[in-house]
Structure formats: C-alpha cells, structure tokens
Coordinates of C-alpha atoms in Angstrom, one line a residue:
M61 CA 123.0 125.6 78.7
T62 CA 122.6 124.8 82.3
R63 CA 120.5 126.6 84.8
Q64 CA 121.7 127.0 88.3
K65 CA 119.3 127.5 91.2
S66 CA 120.1 130.6 93.3
F67 CA 119.1 131.0 96.9
P68 CA 118.5 134.3 98.8
I69 CA 121.2 135.1 101.3
A70 CA 118.9 136.0 104.2
P71 CA 117.2 132.6 104.4
V72 CA 120.5 130.8 104.3
V73 CA 121.9 132.9 107.1
L74 CA 118.8 132.3 109.1
G75 CA 119.0 128.6 108.5
L76 CA 122.6 128.5 109.7
A77 CA 121.6 130.4 112.8
V78 CA 119.0 127.9 113.6
L79 CA 121.4 125.0 113.2
A80 CA 123.9 126.7 115.4
G81 CA 121.3 127.4 118.1
A82 CA 120.3 123.7 118.0
A83 CA 123.9 122.6 118.4
L84 CA 124.4 125.0 121.4
T85 CA 121.2 123.9 123.2
G86 CA 121.9 120.3 122.6
A87 CA 118.7 119.8 120.5
A88 CA 118.5 116.4 118.9
W89 CA 115.7 117.1 116.4
M90 CA 117.7 115.6 113.5
S91 CA 117.8 112.1 115.0
R92 CA 114.8 109.8 115.0
G93 CA 114.0 107.3 117.6
P94 CA 111.6 104.3 117.5
E95 CA 108.3 104.9 115.8
V96 CA 105.8 104.5 118.6
S97 CA 102.8 104.8 116.3
A98 CA 103.7 101.6 114.6
M99 CA 103.7 99.6 117.8
P100 CA 101.3 96.7 117.6
D101 CA 98.7 96.0 120.3
M102 CA 100.3 93.2 122.3
V103 CA 98.8 91.0 125.1
G104 CA 100.8 89.5 127.9
P105 CA 102.6 88.2 129.7
I106 CA 101.2 84.8 128.7
D107 CA 102.8 82.0 130.7
L108 CA 103.9 78.9 128.9
A109 CA 104.6 75.4 130.3
E110 CA 108.4 75.8 130.1
D111 CA 108.4 78.5 132.9
R112 CA 108.7 81.4 130.4
S113 CA 106.3 84.1 129.2
I114 CA 105.6 85.6 125.8
W115 CA 103.6 88.6 124.5
V116 CA 101.2 88.0 121.6
Q117 CA 99.6 90.5 119.2
K118 CA 95.9 90.8 120.1
Y119 CA 94.7 90.7 116.5
E120 CA 96.3 89.5 113.2
V121 CA 98.2 92.2 111.4
T122 CA 95.7 94.3 109.6
A123 CA 95.7 95.7 106.0
A124 CA 96.3 99.2 107.4
E125 CA 99.3 98.0 109.4
W126 CA 100.7 96.1 106.4
N127 CA 100.3 99.1 104.1
A128 CA 102.3 101.3 106.5
C129 CA 105.1 98.8 105.9
Y130 CA 104.6 99.2 102.1
D131 CA 104.5 103.0 102.3
A132 CA 107.8 102.9 104.2
G133 CA 109.4 100.7 101.6
G134 CA 109.7 97.7 103.9
C135 CA 107.1 95.5 102.2
A136 CA 106.8 94.8 98.5
L137 CA 103.2 93.8 98.5
W138 CA 100.3 96.4 98.6
M139 CA 97.3 95.2 100.5
L140 CA 93.9 95.8 98.8
V141 CA 90.5 95.5 100.6
R142 CA 87.0 95.4 99.2
P143 CA 84.9 98.6 99.3
D144 CA 82.8 97.2 102.2
Q145 CA 85.9 96.5 104.3
Q146 CA 87.9 98.8 106.6
P147 CA 91.7 98.5 106.3
A148 CA 92.1 99.2 110.0
T149 CA 90.0 96.2 111.0
T150 CA 90.5 93.8 108.0
P151 CA 93.3 91.1 108.5
A152 CA 96.1 91.4 105.9
T153 CA 95.9 88.2 103.8
G154 CA 97.4 86.8 100.7
I155 CA 100.8 86.7 102.4
S156 CA 103.6 84.3 101.7
Y157 CA 106.3 83.4 104.1
P158 CA 108.9 85.8 102.6
D159 CA 106.2 88.5 102.7
A160 CA 105.7 87.8 106.4
R161 CA 109.4 88.0 107.0
Q162 CA 109.6 91.4 105.3
Y163 CA 106.9 92.7 107.7
V164 CA 108.7 91.3 110.8
E165 CA 112.0 92.8 109.7
W166 CA 110.4 96.2 109.0
I167 CA 108.4 96.4 112.3
N168 CA 111.6 95.6 114.2
R169 CA 113.6 98.3 112.5
T170 CA 110.8 100.8 112.9
T171 CA 110.0 100.1 116.6
G172 CA 113.4 99.0 117.8
R173 CA 111.8 95.9 119.3
S174 CA 112.2 92.1 118.6
F175 CA 109.0 90.8 117.3
R176 CA 108.9 87.4 115.5
L177 CA 106.7 84.6 114.2
P178 CA 105.7 81.9 116.7
S179 CA 106.6 78.3 116.8
V180 CA 103.8 75.8 116.3
D181 CA 104.0 74.8 119.9
E182 CA 103.7 78.4 121.2
W183 CA 100.8 79.2 118.9
T184 CA 99.0 76.0 119.9
A185 CA 99.5 76.7 123.6
V186 CA 98.1 80.2 123.3
A187 CA 95.1 79.0 121.2
E188 CA 94.3 75.8 123.0
S189 CA 91.3 77.1 124.9
V190 CA 89.4 78.3 121.8
L191 CA 90.2 75.6 119.3
P192 CA 87.7 72.8 118.7
E193 CA 88.6 69.3 119.7
E194 CA 90.3 67.3 116.9
P195 CA 87.5 65.3 115.2
D196 CA 87.6 61.5 114.8
P197 CA 88.4 60.3 111.3
I198 CA 85.3 60.2 109.2
F199 CA 86.6 57.1 107.5
T200 CA 89.0 54.6 109.0
D201 CA 90.0 53.1 105.7
P202 CA 93.4 54.7 104.7
S203 CA 92.3 54.6 101.1
L204 CA 89.5 57.0 101.9
S205 CA 91.6 59.6 103.7
W206 CA 91.0 62.0 100.7
A207 CA 87.3 61.8 101.4
S208 CA 87.8 62.7 105.1
A209 CA 89.9 65.7 104.1
Y210 CA 87.3 66.8 101.6
L211 CA 84.5 66.7 104.2
L212 CA 86.6 68.4 106.9
E213 CA 87.5 71.1 104.5
A214 CA 83.8 72.0 104.1
E215 CA 83.8 72.9 107.8
V216 CA 86.6 75.5 107.6
P217 CA 85.3 79.1 107.8
R218 CA 86.1 80.8 104.5
A219 CA 84.7 84.4 104.8
L220 CA 87.2 87.0 105.7
R221 CA 85.7 88.9 108.7
P222 CA 86.8 92.0 110.6
S223 CA 89.2 91.7 113.5
G224 CA 87.5 90.5 116.7
S225 CA 84.7 88.5 114.9
F226 CA 85.8 85.2 116.4
S227 CA 86.7 83.9 119.9
T228 CA 88.9 85.7 122.4
T229 CA 91.1 83.7 124.9
A230 CA 91.0 84.4 128.6
T231 CA 94.4 86.1 128.1
G232 CA 92.9 88.5 125.5
V233 CA 94.1 87.1 122.2
A234 CA 91.4 87.2 119.5
D235 CA 90.6 85.3 116.3
L236 CA 92.9 82.3 116.7
D237 CA 89.9 80.2 115.6
G238 CA 89.0 82.4 112.7
S239 CA 89.4 82.1 108.9
V240 CA 93.0 83.3 108.8
W241 CA 95.8 80.8 109.2
E242 CA 99.0 82.4 110.6
W243 CA 102.6 81.7 109.5
T244 CA 104.9 80.1 112.0
Q245 CA 108.7 79.9 112.0
D246 CA 108.7 76.1 112.0
C247 CA 110.0 74.5 108.8
Y248 CA 108.4 71.5 107.1
S249 CA 111.1 69.8 105.1
G250 CA 109.0 66.8 104.0
T251 CA 111.8 64.4 105.0
G252 CA 111.4 64.3 108.7
E253 CA 114.9 65.9 109.1
P254 CA 115.5 69.4 110.3
A255 CA 116.2 72.0 107.5
P256 CA 117.7 75.5 107.8
S257 CA 115.0 78.1 107.6
D258 CA 116.8 79.8 104.6
R259 CA 116.5 76.6 102.6
C260 CA 113.1 75.4 103.8
P261 CA 110.6 74.5 101.0
A262 CA 107.5 74.9 103.3
F263 CA 106.5 76.2 106.7
Y264 CA 103.7 75.3 109.1
V265 CA 100.7 77.6 109.3
A266 CA 98.4 77.6 112.3
G267 CA 94.7 77.9 112.6
L268 CA 91.7 75.6 113.2
H269 CA 94.2 72.9 112.2
I270 CA 97.9 72.9 111.5
A271 CA 99.0 72.6 107.8
A272 CA 102.2 73.0 105.9
M273 CA 102.4 75.5 103.1
S274 CA 104.9 76.1 100.3
F275 CA 106.9 79.1 101.5
L276 CA 106.0 81.1 98.3
E277 CA 102.3 80.4 98.5
R278 CA 99.9 83.4 99.0
D279 CA 96.6 81.8 98.0
P280 CA 96.0 78.4 99.5
A281 CA 92.7 78.0 97.6
R282 CA 94.6 78.0 94.3
G283 CA 97.9 76.5 95.3
G284 CA 96.8 73.9 97.9
C285 CA 99.1 73.0 100.7
A286 CA 101.9 70.6 101.3
V287 CA 100.3 68.8 104.2
G288 CA 96.7 69.0 105.6
V289 CA 93.5 70.6 104.6
P290 CA 94.1 73.9 102.7
P291 CA 93.6 77.0 104.9
A292 CA 91.1 79.7 103.9
H293 CA 93.5 82.7 104.1
L294 CA 97.2 83.3 105.0
G295 CA 98.2 86.1 107.4
L296 CA 100.4 86.7 110.4
R297 CA 100.4 87.6 114.0
L298 CA 103.5 88.9 116.0
F299 CA 104.9 87.2 119.0
S300 CA 107.6 88.6 121.4
D301 CA 109.8 87.2 124.2
A302 CA 110.0 90.7 125.8
Q303 CA 107.4 93.2 127.0
P304 CA 106.9 95.7 124.2

C-alpha cells in the first residue's frame, strides 16, 4: 500500500500567484549569480618584470575557506584544526596537488572569476623581498650533500602558525616566508623535458626554498620530496591575471 502526500489547495494557488507575479515584474530571484562571500582577499596589482601585473591572495587559503569548498561539494577533503586553532586564521594544510586543483576549480565556479596557481617564477618574484638569501653550501664535497640538506632542514620553520604571523611584502602579501609551502602549476618531470600537467608525476612547491613534491603527497614529513629539503606543510595561495 502506498501513501500519497496531499497538499492544501489554497497554498498551491498562492504559490502559483507568487510565481506569476514574479514573472510579470521581471523578478530574477530563481537565478543565482557569483557568490561574493567566497571571494578571497586579493592584493594587487603587483607588477612583474615582463610588463604585466598580477593579483595575489593576501594570505594562504585558510581552513575555513577550504571547508566552504567541502560543504559545497567541491572538495573531497575536510580540513581539521586543533582545539587551540581558529579555522578562519589557520592555513589549510595537508593538501595534495589534486586537492589544490579541486579548490581552484570550485572557487572559479563559485565566484565566476579566473583564479589559478602561480608559476615558480611568479611566486619567487612576489616573495623575493622577504626570502632569506640562499646560503652557501655547508659542505663542498658532493658526497656530503646529504649532510648539508640535513642541517639546512633543521632551519626550516615547522610550527603551523596563524595567518599574518610571518613577514609581509611591501605590496601587502603575507607569510610567503612562513611554514607553509605553496603548490605551483609548474611540473617537475625528473627528466629535464617538459611534461603535460595531466601526466606530471611531481610539481614544484614554493616557500623558503623551492622543492618538488609528488603530486599525490599531502604530508611531506612522511612522504619526503622528489627534489630538495622537505617542506613543513603543503597549502596553496591563489593568483589571478585580472582584478577580482
């Protein structure tokens, strides 16, 4: 035996009247435009050497911003924070390259804009003023390169701190020299030859130094990196070629 849900006639008639009124007055309440509340805080224009300008997210994507993507069905990964951390000011970390791509695709669908990951050259140009000078090799003997890497790794900041805890560039971009390394769009193929991004085994991440990470890696402390000293945390920051 099936049960059929019945509806009172008066509310149905009233609903039809409202729809008709909306149609007559040209109301567009059924269509949704870009979600302004999801718009990231962007800084720019920042001039590059090639006579072009870009806009850069002031802080790395936070846990709260990331979980908005999860709640909307755009990201598969839910971002947890410790009880002593605030999602709105804690960088989203533990992110692989495919995770980062999911977020970029979602934010573009949601806002109607064209955000993207940076190239290594763009990221380095924006961060140049706050990055330390590259240290001289601790050991010149090539056979001791592992020891140099080990000692340099000890200088990498490991603690995940709130947004704004590190340096800010003159253009207003914060935390480029912090403990979160940011995914770029540049592929590391390991062969010296260019590789399509959809078949790339590793991508460069940018922070206090440039490293190459396996595209599926979320935790560099456990998985290590393809090239360079392992970063502390993996996150992302949005770039754009157009004013948001």
